[in-house]
Amino acid sequence: MTNRYILKKDHLPSLLRRLMKEYRLVAPVKNEHGDTMFSVIDSIDRTSLDLDSQPQGSIKPFLFPQQEVLFDYQCDNTAHYEFNPNSSAEATVFFGIRSCDLSAVLYMDVIFSKKNRDSSYFQKRNETVLIALACNEPFNNCFCNATKSGPFLEYGFDLQFTDLEDRYLVESGRAKGEEIIARFLPFFTPAGEKDAKGQYQAFLEARSHFKQQVHVDQVIKRLKSGPIADEIWAELSLRCQDCGGCAYVCPTCTCFTITDLEITPSSGKRIRSWDACTFAGFTRMAGGHNPVDSRSQAIKQRFLHKLLYDAQDHGRPSCVGCGRCVGICFGGVDIIRFIAMACD
Ligand code: SF4
Ligand code: SF4
């Protein structure tokens, strides 16, 4: 059972200003080029907070950076190695995360704790407070209704804000959310029946405004029933230019590669960088052999992983319906197109 409060919209800047005294604040910001990105905010007054557009990227890079040093190492002349893990993590409030992106964080929590708990990820994750913003109006390519990850969340958030015109309905879903409410109590008043009804109305309207009809349950059933035609993979592979854009913008893509960077003959760094299963070199082995040696196999791996393997392993697909891969792919190899082709 979540607790519900009201925050007047006029009071939001003051609340964020107060939060910034205790946390690093990350929120969607419109930059000088007109792009909305999740950014670290230094000053609320000098920042163009944008809660109306979908940020181009998710908060994935803050928890799982595109490139990060896992540890550095030194070796003495007796060949004894010393490893110094990179253990930096800052207490951070993420404000204005859409339901899809918050669902993606829940997915990353599972992936990074699967076998060996990933300390680099969880150092950052344990220091986060997640404040969601329910989607009153889905964006053009969104289909989180079909992936059951929005437009409003029932769990997983520390706080969830719903825009009710002059005020936000604020739900606390976890202890960290309750702590924020308790610490900044003067900003909040208890929500009433009218507010709960307003939120339900906003939810119903949002549900009716999706522009994409995407049959996620149907495609999962179809993929479980057996292989799909090779021609589909072949057509998609002809369109793909191996740019990696789809994996980089995807909030649930978590493939990475590891490299060691020698600084001196006796010291260096181990670096983790994003990788993508569509990249030609993703499965190439030392010596040059590649067990997944064709573009169509790589595309197949991407879509089967998201829609079949994760549905089998975790009971739900790892696509959260954010629609970003639809906008980014100049070849039109997006998950909506694939689902339509597979269900045809
Ligand atoms: S599917 Fe599209 S976005 Fe992804 S790598 Fe291929 S061309 Fe790039
Ligand atoms: S596959 Fe596409 S729509 Fe699904 S979560 Fe990734 S970027 Fe979003």
XYZ file of C-alpha atoms and ligand atoms in Angstrom:
360
model
C 0.000 0.000 0.000
C 1.507 3.308 -1.036
C 0.998 6.556 0.856
C -0.260 9.558 -1.100
C 0.521 13.259 -0.707
C 0.073 16.495 -2.595
C 2.872 18.837 -3.645
C 1.806 22.152 -5.170
C 3.602 22.738 -8.489
C 4.809 26.151 -7.299
C 6.716 24.387 -4.556
C 8.626 21.986 -6.790
C 11.665 24.270 -7.421
C 12.045 24.875 -3.678
C 11.819 21.167 -2.934
C 14.435 20.359 -5.585
C 16.670 23.128 -4.241
C 16.438 21.576 -0.771
C 17.131 18.095 -2.140
C 20.236 19.431 -3.899
C 21.733 20.359 -0.550
C 21.800 16.674 0.390
C 22.002 14.845 -2.912
C 23.345 15.160 -6.408
C 20.252 15.920 -8.499
C 19.771 14.397 -11.962
C 16.706 15.352 -14.006
C 15.628 15.913 -17.638
C 17.108 19.180 -18.880
C 16.694 20.940 -22.220
C 20.162 21.949 -23.401
C 21.228 24.841 -25.625
C 20.646 22.684 -28.748
C 17.049 21.984 -27.758
C 17.742 18.364 -26.786
C 16.387 16.929 -23.553
C 18.871 14.811 -21.644
C 19.163 13.545 -18.094
C 21.775 15.882 -16.598
C 23.321 16.743 -13.275
C 21.762 19.990 -12.087
C 23.929 22.626 -10.416
C 21.349 25.345 -10.123
C 17.579 25.039 -10.440
C 17.309 28.712 -11.423
C 19.798 28.473 -14.271
C 18.471 25.155 -15.588
C 15.735 24.537 -18.095
C 14.038 21.545 -16.483
C 11.976 19.753 -19.158
C 9.241 17.493 -17.818
C 7.247 17.554 -21.081
C 9.593 15.722 -23.461
C 11.029 12.238 -23.431
C 14.772 12.479 -22.640
C 16.895 11.187 -25.530
C 18.729 8.781 -23.272
C 17.713 7.006 -20.088
C 19.436 7.138 -16.690
C 21.371 3.962 -17.615
C 24.711 5.805 -18.081
C 24.608 7.070 -14.490
C 24.387 3.529 -13.075
C 26.210 1.666 -15.822
C 28.473 4.245 -17.528
C 29.316 3.961 -21.199
C 32.920 3.594 -20.113
C 34.166 3.138 -16.573
C 37.333 2.101 -14.790
C 36.591 -0.982 -12.692
C 39.964 -0.932 -10.962
C 43.540 0.101 -11.465
C 46.473 -2.182 -10.827
C 50.143 -2.020 -9.999
C 52.751 -4.700 -10.113
C 56.041 -4.684 -8.212
C 59.251 -6.315 -9.384
C 58.343 -9.572 -7.582
C 55.271 -9.860 -9.869
C 52.938 -9.112 -6.954
C 49.814 -7.326 -8.184
C 47.840 -4.793 -6.200
C 44.307 -3.985 -7.323
C 42.496 -0.774 -6.335
C 38.794 -0.942 -7.119
C 37.076 2.211 -8.269
C 34.538 2.703 -5.511
C 33.121 6.142 -6.132
C 29.370 6.616 -5.734
C 27.480 9.769 -4.919
C 24.085 9.929 -3.192
C 21.842 10.890 -6.115
C 18.184 11.746 -6.561
C 16.927 10.951 -10.056
C 13.890 13.122 -10.615
C 11.408 12.840 -13.480
C 12.147 9.289 -14.607
C 9.431 7.931 -16.863
C 7.799 4.604 -15.995
C 9.629 2.749 -18.778
C 13.054 3.932 -17.646
C 12.357 3.130 -14.016
C 11.212 -0.349 -15.065
C 14.515 -0.658 -16.922
C 16.412 0.065 -13.688
C 14.484 -2.770 -12.016
C 15.567 -5.008 -14.881
C 19.219 -3.924 -14.498
C 18.961 -4.716 -10.774
C 18.145 -8.305 -11.711
C 20.815 -8.605 -14.394
C 23.611 -7.133 -12.285
C 22.774 -9.384 -9.335
C 22.256 -12.558 -11.338
C 25.308 -14.674 -10.594
C 28.044 -12.476 -9.214
C 26.647 -9.283 -7.742
C 28.179 -6.431 -9.743
C 29.770 -4.204 -7.129
C 30.381 -1.304 -9.499
C 26.690 -1.120 -10.421
C 25.362 -1.622 -6.898
C 27.679 0.963 -5.329
C 25.887 3.522 -7.453
C 22.454 1.916 -7.286
C 22.455 1.733 -3.481
C 23.022 5.486 -3.360
C 20.060 6.352 -5.590
C 16.606 7.669 -4.915
C 14.259 7.115 -7.856
C 11.502 9.673 -8.349
C 9.231 8.682 -11.219
C 6.989 10.929 -13.285
C 3.885 9.112 -14.528
C 3.199 9.666 -18.247
C -0.059 11.537 -18.694
C 0.552 11.689 -22.442
C 2.519 8.895 -24.131
C 5.082 10.019 -26.742
C 4.743 9.042 -30.413
C 6.728 5.786 -30.351
C 5.844 4.618 -26.828
C 4.238 1.248 -26.155
C 4.852 0.676 -22.443
C 1.181 -0.329 -22.169
C 2.065 -3.436 -24.217
C 5.184 -4.248 -22.160
C 3.332 -3.619 -18.866
C 5.891 -1.054 -17.738
C 3.753 2.097 -17.797
C 2.321 4.638 -18.341
C 1.913 4.719 -14.519
C 3.815 2.456 -12.115
C 2.392 0.343 -9.340
C 5.712 -0.456 -7.664
C 9.473 -0.028 -7.947
C 9.635 3.747 -7.399
C 10.771 5.483 -4.247
C 8.357 8.290 -5.126
C 6.026 8.653 -8.084
C 4.701 12.042 -9.168
C 1.492 12.383 -11.196
C 0.771 15.731 -12.818
C -2.707 16.948 -11.744
C -2.474 20.374 -13.432
C -1.777 22.734 -10.513
C -0.331 20.033 -8.221
C 1.421 16.701 -8.159
C 0.010 13.628 -6.518
C 3.052 12.089 -4.837
C 3.072 8.389 -3.973
C 5.746 6.857 -1.815
C 6.504 3.279 -2.703
C 9.577 2.483 -0.653
C 11.331 3.455 2.567
C 13.634 5.906 0.780
C 10.581 7.728 -0.540
C 9.021 7.898 2.910
C 12.303 9.296 4.262
C 12.203 12.116 1.706
C 8.603 12.884 2.626
C 9.431 12.849 6.342
C 12.504 15.042 5.937
C 10.731 17.636 3.795
C 7.284 17.297 5.326
C 6.290 21.003 5.148
C 6.190 20.694 1.344
C 3.524 17.977 1.424
C -0.108 17.697 2.459
C -2.111 14.464 2.604
C -3.904 13.612 -0.645
C -7.682 13.282 -0.608
C -10.303 11.306 -2.493
C -10.500 13.968 -5.234
C -6.753 13.643 -5.890
C -6.909 9.847 -6.107
C -9.816 10.140 -8.561
C -7.858 12.755 -10.558
C -4.936 10.363 -10.841
C -7.159 7.499 -11.975
C -8.741 9.744 -14.583
C -5.288 10.801 -15.829
C -4.301 7.123 -16.007
C -7.389 6.202 -18.062
C -6.761 9.088 -20.460
C -3.096 8.175 -20.852
C -4.052 4.552 -21.610
C -6.338 5.706 -24.383
C -3.748 7.960 -26.054
C -1.132 5.453 -27.227
C -0.439 5.899 -30.918
C 1.306 2.555 -31.432
C -0.471 -0.796 -31.371
C 2.253 -3.310 -30.506
C 1.423 -6.953 -29.854
C 4.067 -7.915 -27.324
C 2.184 -10.837 -25.707
C 1.387 -12.181 -29.155
C 4.989 -12.040 -30.374
C 6.229 -13.805 -27.232
C 3.726 -16.619 -27.878
C 4.778 -16.718 -31.514
C 8.486 -16.946 -30.659
C 7.840 -19.649 -28.062
C 5.976 -21.710 -30.632
C 9.039 -22.170 -32.867
C 11.528 -20.481 -35.188
C 10.369 -17.727 -37.457
C 11.189 -17.436 -41.143
C 14.839 -16.807 -42.052
C 13.665 -14.207 -44.572
C 12.611 -11.922 -41.721
C 16.098 -11.950 -40.222
C 17.623 -11.529 -43.665
C 15.479 -8.496 -44.445
C 16.237 -6.843 -41.105
C 19.953 -7.526 -41.471
C 20.024 -5.815 -44.874
C 18.710 -2.676 -43.212
C 21.112 -2.657 -40.244
C 24.273 -0.565 -40.558
C 25.875 -1.832 -37.337
C 25.929 1.617 -35.725
C 24.931 0.329 -32.271
C 22.514 3.215 -31.770
C 19.649 0.906 -30.799
C 21.649 -0.728 -27.996
C 23.123 2.548 -26.782
C 19.769 4.303 -26.367
C 18.044 1.215 -25.010
C 17.598 1.464 -21.224
C 17.813 -2.331 -20.816
C 20.795 -3.197 -23.033
C 23.574 -4.199 -20.656
C 26.189 -5.945 -22.810
C 29.736 -4.797 -22.161
C 33.308 -5.567 -23.071
C 36.436 -5.384 -20.919
C 39.814 -3.960 -21.911
C 43.037 -3.485 -19.987
C 44.835 -0.211 -20.522
C 48.549 -0.262 -19.755
C 49.690 3.048 -18.269
C 53.292 2.017 -17.499
C 54.907 -1.421 -17.834
C 53.888 -2.103 -14.224
C 50.516 -0.354 -13.911
C 47.271 0.082 -15.719
C 43.491 0.141 -15.583
C 40.724 -2.345 -16.307
C 37.966 -0.614 -18.234
C 34.415 -1.685 -18.915
C 32.698 -0.258 -22.014
C 29.278 -0.749 -23.538
C 29.100 -3.304 -26.313
C 26.211 -4.431 -28.504
C 25.154 -7.816 -29.804
C 24.605 -6.266 -33.231
C 28.294 -5.299 -33.506
C 30.272 -7.555 -35.849
C 33.061 -7.919 -33.281
C 30.774 -8.801 -30.358
C 31.287 -12.551 -30.625
C 34.626 -12.599 -32.468
C 37.131 -14.787 -30.632
C 40.894 -14.546 -30.317
C 42.264 -15.915 -33.573
C 39.434 -14.368 -35.581
C 36.810 -17.150 -35.457
C 33.284 -15.844 -35.021
C 30.609 -18.371 -33.991
C 27.860 -15.829 -34.806
C 29.217 -14.783 -38.110
C 26.424 -13.135 -39.957
C 24.519 -9.900 -39.499
C 21.183 -11.690 -39.472
C 22.322 -13.895 -36.576
C 23.272 -10.787 -34.595
C 19.906 -9.113 -35.188
C 18.200 -12.375 -34.266
C 20.142 -12.507 -31.006
C 19.036 -8.970 -30.137
C 15.324 -9.541 -30.615
C 15.205 -13.081 -29.244
C 17.084 -11.973 -26.143
C 14.630 -9.156 -25.449
C 11.412 -10.912 -26.339
C 11.976 -14.642 -25.867
C 14.940 -15.458 -23.609
C 14.145 -12.797 -21.019
C 10.442 -13.714 -21.094
C 11.455 -17.322 -20.410
C 14.053 -16.471 -17.742
C 12.311 -13.597 -15.965
C 8.644 -13.994 -16.873
C 8.605 -10.755 -18.873
C 10.392 -9.258 -21.875
C 13.309 -6.904 -21.332
C 11.849 -4.352 -23.699
C 10.113 -1.674 -21.618
C 8.403 0.019 -24.564
C 10.265 3.340 -24.451
C 10.270 3.508 -28.268
C 13.773 5.000 -28.478
C 15.088 2.342 -30.883
C 12.244 3.299 -33.214
C 13.410 6.894 -33.387
C 17.147 6.200 -33.561
C 17.395 3.541 -36.280
C 17.807 5.086 -39.729
C 17.412 1.604 -41.239
C 14.059 0.982 -39.586
C 15.288 -2.126 -37.725
C 13.312 -1.349 -34.627
C 11.496 -3.634 -32.280
C 8.040 -2.444 -33.369
C 8.828 -3.363 -36.974
C 10.164 -6.753 -35.908
C 7.096 -7.523 -33.777
C 4.794 -6.600 -36.661
C 6.792 -8.799 -39.081
C 6.910 -11.763 -36.684
C 3.169 -11.577 -35.931
C 2.144 -11.147 -39.572
S 19.467 -1.851 -35.907
Fe 19.529 0.314 -36.564
S 20.234 1.471 -34.756
Fe 20.679 -0.734 -34.386
S 22.779 -1.041 -35.107
Fe 21.472 -1.528 -36.839
S 21.276 0.424 -37.977
Fe 22.082 0.946 -35.947
S 14.107 -2.385 -27.385
Fe 13.615 -0.303 -28.098
S 11.576 0.131 -27.253
Fe 12.381 -1.659 -26.144
S 13.343 -0.785 -24.304
Fe 14.972 -0.970 -25.884
S 14.994 1.021 -26.938
Fe 13.083 0.916 -25.743
